[in-house]
Structures are given as structure tokens and as C-alpha cells.
C-alpha positions as a printed NumPy array, in Angstrom:
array([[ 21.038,  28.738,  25.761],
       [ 22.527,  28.325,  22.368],
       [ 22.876,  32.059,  21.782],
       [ 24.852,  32.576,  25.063],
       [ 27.375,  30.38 ,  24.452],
       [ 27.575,  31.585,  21.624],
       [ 27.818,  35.418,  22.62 ],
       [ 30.688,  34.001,  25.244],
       [ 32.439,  32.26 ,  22.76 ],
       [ 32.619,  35.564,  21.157],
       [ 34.347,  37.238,  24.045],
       [ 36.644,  35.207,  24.544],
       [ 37.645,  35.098,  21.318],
       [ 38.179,  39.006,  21.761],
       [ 40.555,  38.951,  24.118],
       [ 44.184,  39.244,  23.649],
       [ 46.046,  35.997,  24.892],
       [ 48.493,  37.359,  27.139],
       [ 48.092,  40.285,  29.438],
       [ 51.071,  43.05 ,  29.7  ],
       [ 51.339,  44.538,  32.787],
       [ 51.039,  48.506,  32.977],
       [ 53.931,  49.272,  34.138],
       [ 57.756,  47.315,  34.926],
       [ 56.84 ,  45.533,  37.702],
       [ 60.21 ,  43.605,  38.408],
       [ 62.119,  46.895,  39.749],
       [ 59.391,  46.507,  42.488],
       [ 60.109,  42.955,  43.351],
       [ 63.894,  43.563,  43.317],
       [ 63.258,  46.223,  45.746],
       [ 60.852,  44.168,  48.213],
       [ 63.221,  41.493,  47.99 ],
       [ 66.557,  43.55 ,  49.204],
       [ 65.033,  45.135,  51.276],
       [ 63.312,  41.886,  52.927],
       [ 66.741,  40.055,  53.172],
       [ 68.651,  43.288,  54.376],
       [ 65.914,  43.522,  57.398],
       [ 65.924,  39.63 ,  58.197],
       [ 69.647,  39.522,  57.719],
       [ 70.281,  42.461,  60.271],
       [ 67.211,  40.926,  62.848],
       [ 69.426,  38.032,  62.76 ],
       [ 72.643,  40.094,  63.848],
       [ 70.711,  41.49 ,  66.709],
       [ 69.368,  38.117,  67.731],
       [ 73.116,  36.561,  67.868],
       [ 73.922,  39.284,  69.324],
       [ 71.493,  39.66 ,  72.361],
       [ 71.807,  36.064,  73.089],
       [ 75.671,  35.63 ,  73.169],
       [ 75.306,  38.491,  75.462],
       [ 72.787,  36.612,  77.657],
       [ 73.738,  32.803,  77.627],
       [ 76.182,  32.615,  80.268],
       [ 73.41 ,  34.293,  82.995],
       [ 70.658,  32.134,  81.206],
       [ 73.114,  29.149,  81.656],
       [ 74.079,  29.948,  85.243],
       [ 70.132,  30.459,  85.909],
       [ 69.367,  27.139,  84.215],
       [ 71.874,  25.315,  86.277],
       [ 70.568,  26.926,  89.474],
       [ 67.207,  26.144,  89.206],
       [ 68.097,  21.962,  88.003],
       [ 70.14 ,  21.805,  91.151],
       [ 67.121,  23.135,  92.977],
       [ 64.812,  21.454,  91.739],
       [ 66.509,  17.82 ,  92.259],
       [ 67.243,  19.305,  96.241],
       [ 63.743,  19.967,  96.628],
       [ 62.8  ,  16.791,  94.532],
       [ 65.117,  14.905,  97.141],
       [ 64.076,  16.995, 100.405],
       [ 60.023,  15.626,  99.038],
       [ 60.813,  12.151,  99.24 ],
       [ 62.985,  11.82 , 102.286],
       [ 60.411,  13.989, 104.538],
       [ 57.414,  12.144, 103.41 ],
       [ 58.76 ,   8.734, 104.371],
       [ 57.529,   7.628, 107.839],
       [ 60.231,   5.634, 110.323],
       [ 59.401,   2.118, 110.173],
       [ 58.832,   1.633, 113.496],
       [ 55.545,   3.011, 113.095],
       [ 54.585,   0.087, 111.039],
       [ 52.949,  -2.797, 112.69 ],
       [ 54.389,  -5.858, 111.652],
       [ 52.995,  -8.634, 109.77 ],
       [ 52.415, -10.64 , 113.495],
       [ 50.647,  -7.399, 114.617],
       [ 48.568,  -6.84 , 111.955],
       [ 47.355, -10.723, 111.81 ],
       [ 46.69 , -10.146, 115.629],
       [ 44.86 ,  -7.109, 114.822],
       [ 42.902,  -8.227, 111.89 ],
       [ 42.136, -11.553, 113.99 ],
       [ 40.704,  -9.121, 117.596],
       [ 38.683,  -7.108, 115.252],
       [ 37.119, -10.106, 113.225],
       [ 36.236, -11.485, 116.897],
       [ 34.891,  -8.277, 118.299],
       [ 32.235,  -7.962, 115.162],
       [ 31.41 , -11.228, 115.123],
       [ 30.639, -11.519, 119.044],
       [ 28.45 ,  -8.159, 118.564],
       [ 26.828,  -9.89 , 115.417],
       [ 26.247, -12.839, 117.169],
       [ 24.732, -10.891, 120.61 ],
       [ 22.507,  -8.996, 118.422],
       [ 21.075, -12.098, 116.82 ],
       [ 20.357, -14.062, 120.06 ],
       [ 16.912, -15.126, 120.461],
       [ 16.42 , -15.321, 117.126],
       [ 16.272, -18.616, 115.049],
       [ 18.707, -19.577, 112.344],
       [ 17.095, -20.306, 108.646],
       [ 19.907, -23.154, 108.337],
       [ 20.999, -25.839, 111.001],
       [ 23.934, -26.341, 109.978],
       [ 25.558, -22.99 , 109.421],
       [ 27.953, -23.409, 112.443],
       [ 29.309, -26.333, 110.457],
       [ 29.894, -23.659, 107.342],
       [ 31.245, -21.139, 110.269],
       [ 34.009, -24.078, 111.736],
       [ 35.173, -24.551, 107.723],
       [ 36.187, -20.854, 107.551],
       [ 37.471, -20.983, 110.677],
       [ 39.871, -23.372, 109.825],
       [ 40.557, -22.017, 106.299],
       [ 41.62 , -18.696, 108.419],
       [ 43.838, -20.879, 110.482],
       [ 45.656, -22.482, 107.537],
       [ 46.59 , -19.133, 106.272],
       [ 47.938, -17.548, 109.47 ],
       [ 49.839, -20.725, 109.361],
       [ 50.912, -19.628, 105.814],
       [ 51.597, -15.933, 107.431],
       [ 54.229, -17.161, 109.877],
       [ 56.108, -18.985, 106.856],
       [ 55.717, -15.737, 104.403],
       [ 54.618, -12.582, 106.847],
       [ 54.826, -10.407, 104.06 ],
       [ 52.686, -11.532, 101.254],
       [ 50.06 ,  -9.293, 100.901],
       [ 48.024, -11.806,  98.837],
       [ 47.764, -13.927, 102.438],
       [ 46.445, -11.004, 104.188],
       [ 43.47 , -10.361, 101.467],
       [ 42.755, -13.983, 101.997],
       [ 42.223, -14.072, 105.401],
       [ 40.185, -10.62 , 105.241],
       [ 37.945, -12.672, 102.812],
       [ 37.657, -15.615, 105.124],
       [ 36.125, -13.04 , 107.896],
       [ 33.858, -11.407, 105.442],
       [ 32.506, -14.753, 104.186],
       [ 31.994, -15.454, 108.239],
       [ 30.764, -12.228, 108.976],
       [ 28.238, -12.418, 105.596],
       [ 27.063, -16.072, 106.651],
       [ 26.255, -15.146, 109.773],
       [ 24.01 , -12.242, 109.119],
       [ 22.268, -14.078, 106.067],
       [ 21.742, -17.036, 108.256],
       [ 19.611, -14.444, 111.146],
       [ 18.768, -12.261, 108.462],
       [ 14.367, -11.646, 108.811],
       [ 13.683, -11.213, 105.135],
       [ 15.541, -14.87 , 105.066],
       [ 13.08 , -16.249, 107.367],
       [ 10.104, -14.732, 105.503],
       [ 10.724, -16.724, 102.664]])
């Protein structure tokens, strides 16, 4: 190991400490380089050129299209919104919400009959929602448009509709 750092040692002491190119190479440079900046420099010209010649039409264009694009924008929105007459009001949708409730609940109840309840007193638990839907359609005549009501009283007929079936419910019975 000794000997070939030795031997490379050696060679490098051989060589000359600066390296002189062949030939001039800075009349090849300067040529690259004027040449470069003549090329990019007249690119540029043509550039200016062909765009001065086309903003006004690319302006008009651009224009165009912006105005046409808020019109349609505009034409999008006003189509797509329904007359508000089709909307029930809150009163109709209460009244709805309250005949559908009392339609499943009468066809839970029919398809039940005969059949014993687990609890006695679930129609106790039944009367308490009953009146906790009353108190908020009370609330929905003072404020008919909170939303927040309506989810409430949806959640009142679930929790009837849910206590009824787990009160008739077999598997309930089996345990």
C-alpha cells in the first residue's frame, strides 16, 4: 500500500501545475457570445413585434369572452332559482311533518296489535314526547323559520316512532 502511494505521489509530482489550452480559445467564446445576444436580441424584436400587432384583437377577444362569461354566469343563477310559491311554508310543512308522523305511527301501531308490550308504561313515555312536540310547534308559530325547531320536532317523532317499535319489538320480549 506504501509503494502506491508512493508511485502516485510520483505522478503527481510530474505534472505541470497549470494546463495551457491547445489552441486560443477566447475568439470562440467571443463568437458564441455575439452571436447568442444578436439571435435573442432580434427573437425579442419579433416577439414585440407580433404582439403589438395582435393585442388589440387579443384584447377585444378577452373582453368578449368576460362579458360572456358573467351573462352566462348570471343567466345560471337566475334560471335555476325556483318561484317561491312552490315552497310550502313553515305552517305547511309542520302540518305535513305532523300527517306523516301520524300515518306511520297508526300503521306501526296496527301492525303491533295483539301483541304485548315489554313495558307498561311506555304510553306514559309516548304522552311526554307528545307534548315535547307540542311545545315546539308552539315555538314554530313564534319563529316559523328556524330550521333548528323543525330538526327538533323530526327528533321528537323518531324517538316516538323508535319507542314504539322497541317496546313490541320480539327479540325484546325474548329477553
Amino acid at each position: 500500500m506504501k509503494k502506491f502511494e508512493q508511485d502516485l505521489q510520483q505522478r503527481i509530482n510530474e505534472m505541470p501545475n497549470s494546463i495551457e489550452p491547445e489552441r486560443d480559445l477566447w475568439t470562440g467564446i467571443d463568437i458564441a457570445i455575439t452571436e447568442s445576444s444578436t439571435q435573442v436580441s432580434s427573437r425579442y424584436e419579433d416577439d414585440r413585434r407580433w404582439f403589438s400587432s395582435i393585442r388589440q384583437p387579443m384584447f377585444a377577444f378577452a373582453m368578449a369572452a368576460s362579458v360572456v362569461f358573467v351573462a352566462v354566469l348570471m343567466w345560471a343563477n337566475y334560471s335555476n332559482v325556483p318561484e317561491t310559491s312552490n315552497y310550502p311554508t313553515s305552517e305547511q310543512l309542520v302540518q305535513m311533518l305532523e300527517e306523516q308522523h301520524q300515518q306511520q305511527k297508526q300503521a306501526l301501531l296496527a301492525s303491533y296489535e295483539g301483541q304485548s308490550a315489554v313495558t307498561n308504561n311506555w304510553q306514559e313515555q309516548l304522552q311526554e314526547l307528545d307534548d315535547a312536540a307540542k311545545a315546539i310547534k308552539l315555538a314554530l308559530q313564534n319563529d316559523p323559520n328556524n330550521m333548528a325547531l323543525l330538526k327538533m320536532l323530526q327528533q321528537v317523532h323518531q324517538q316516538q316512532i323508535s319507542l314504539i317499535e322497541t317496546v313490541y319489538e320480539p327479540k325484546w320480549q325474548q329477553i
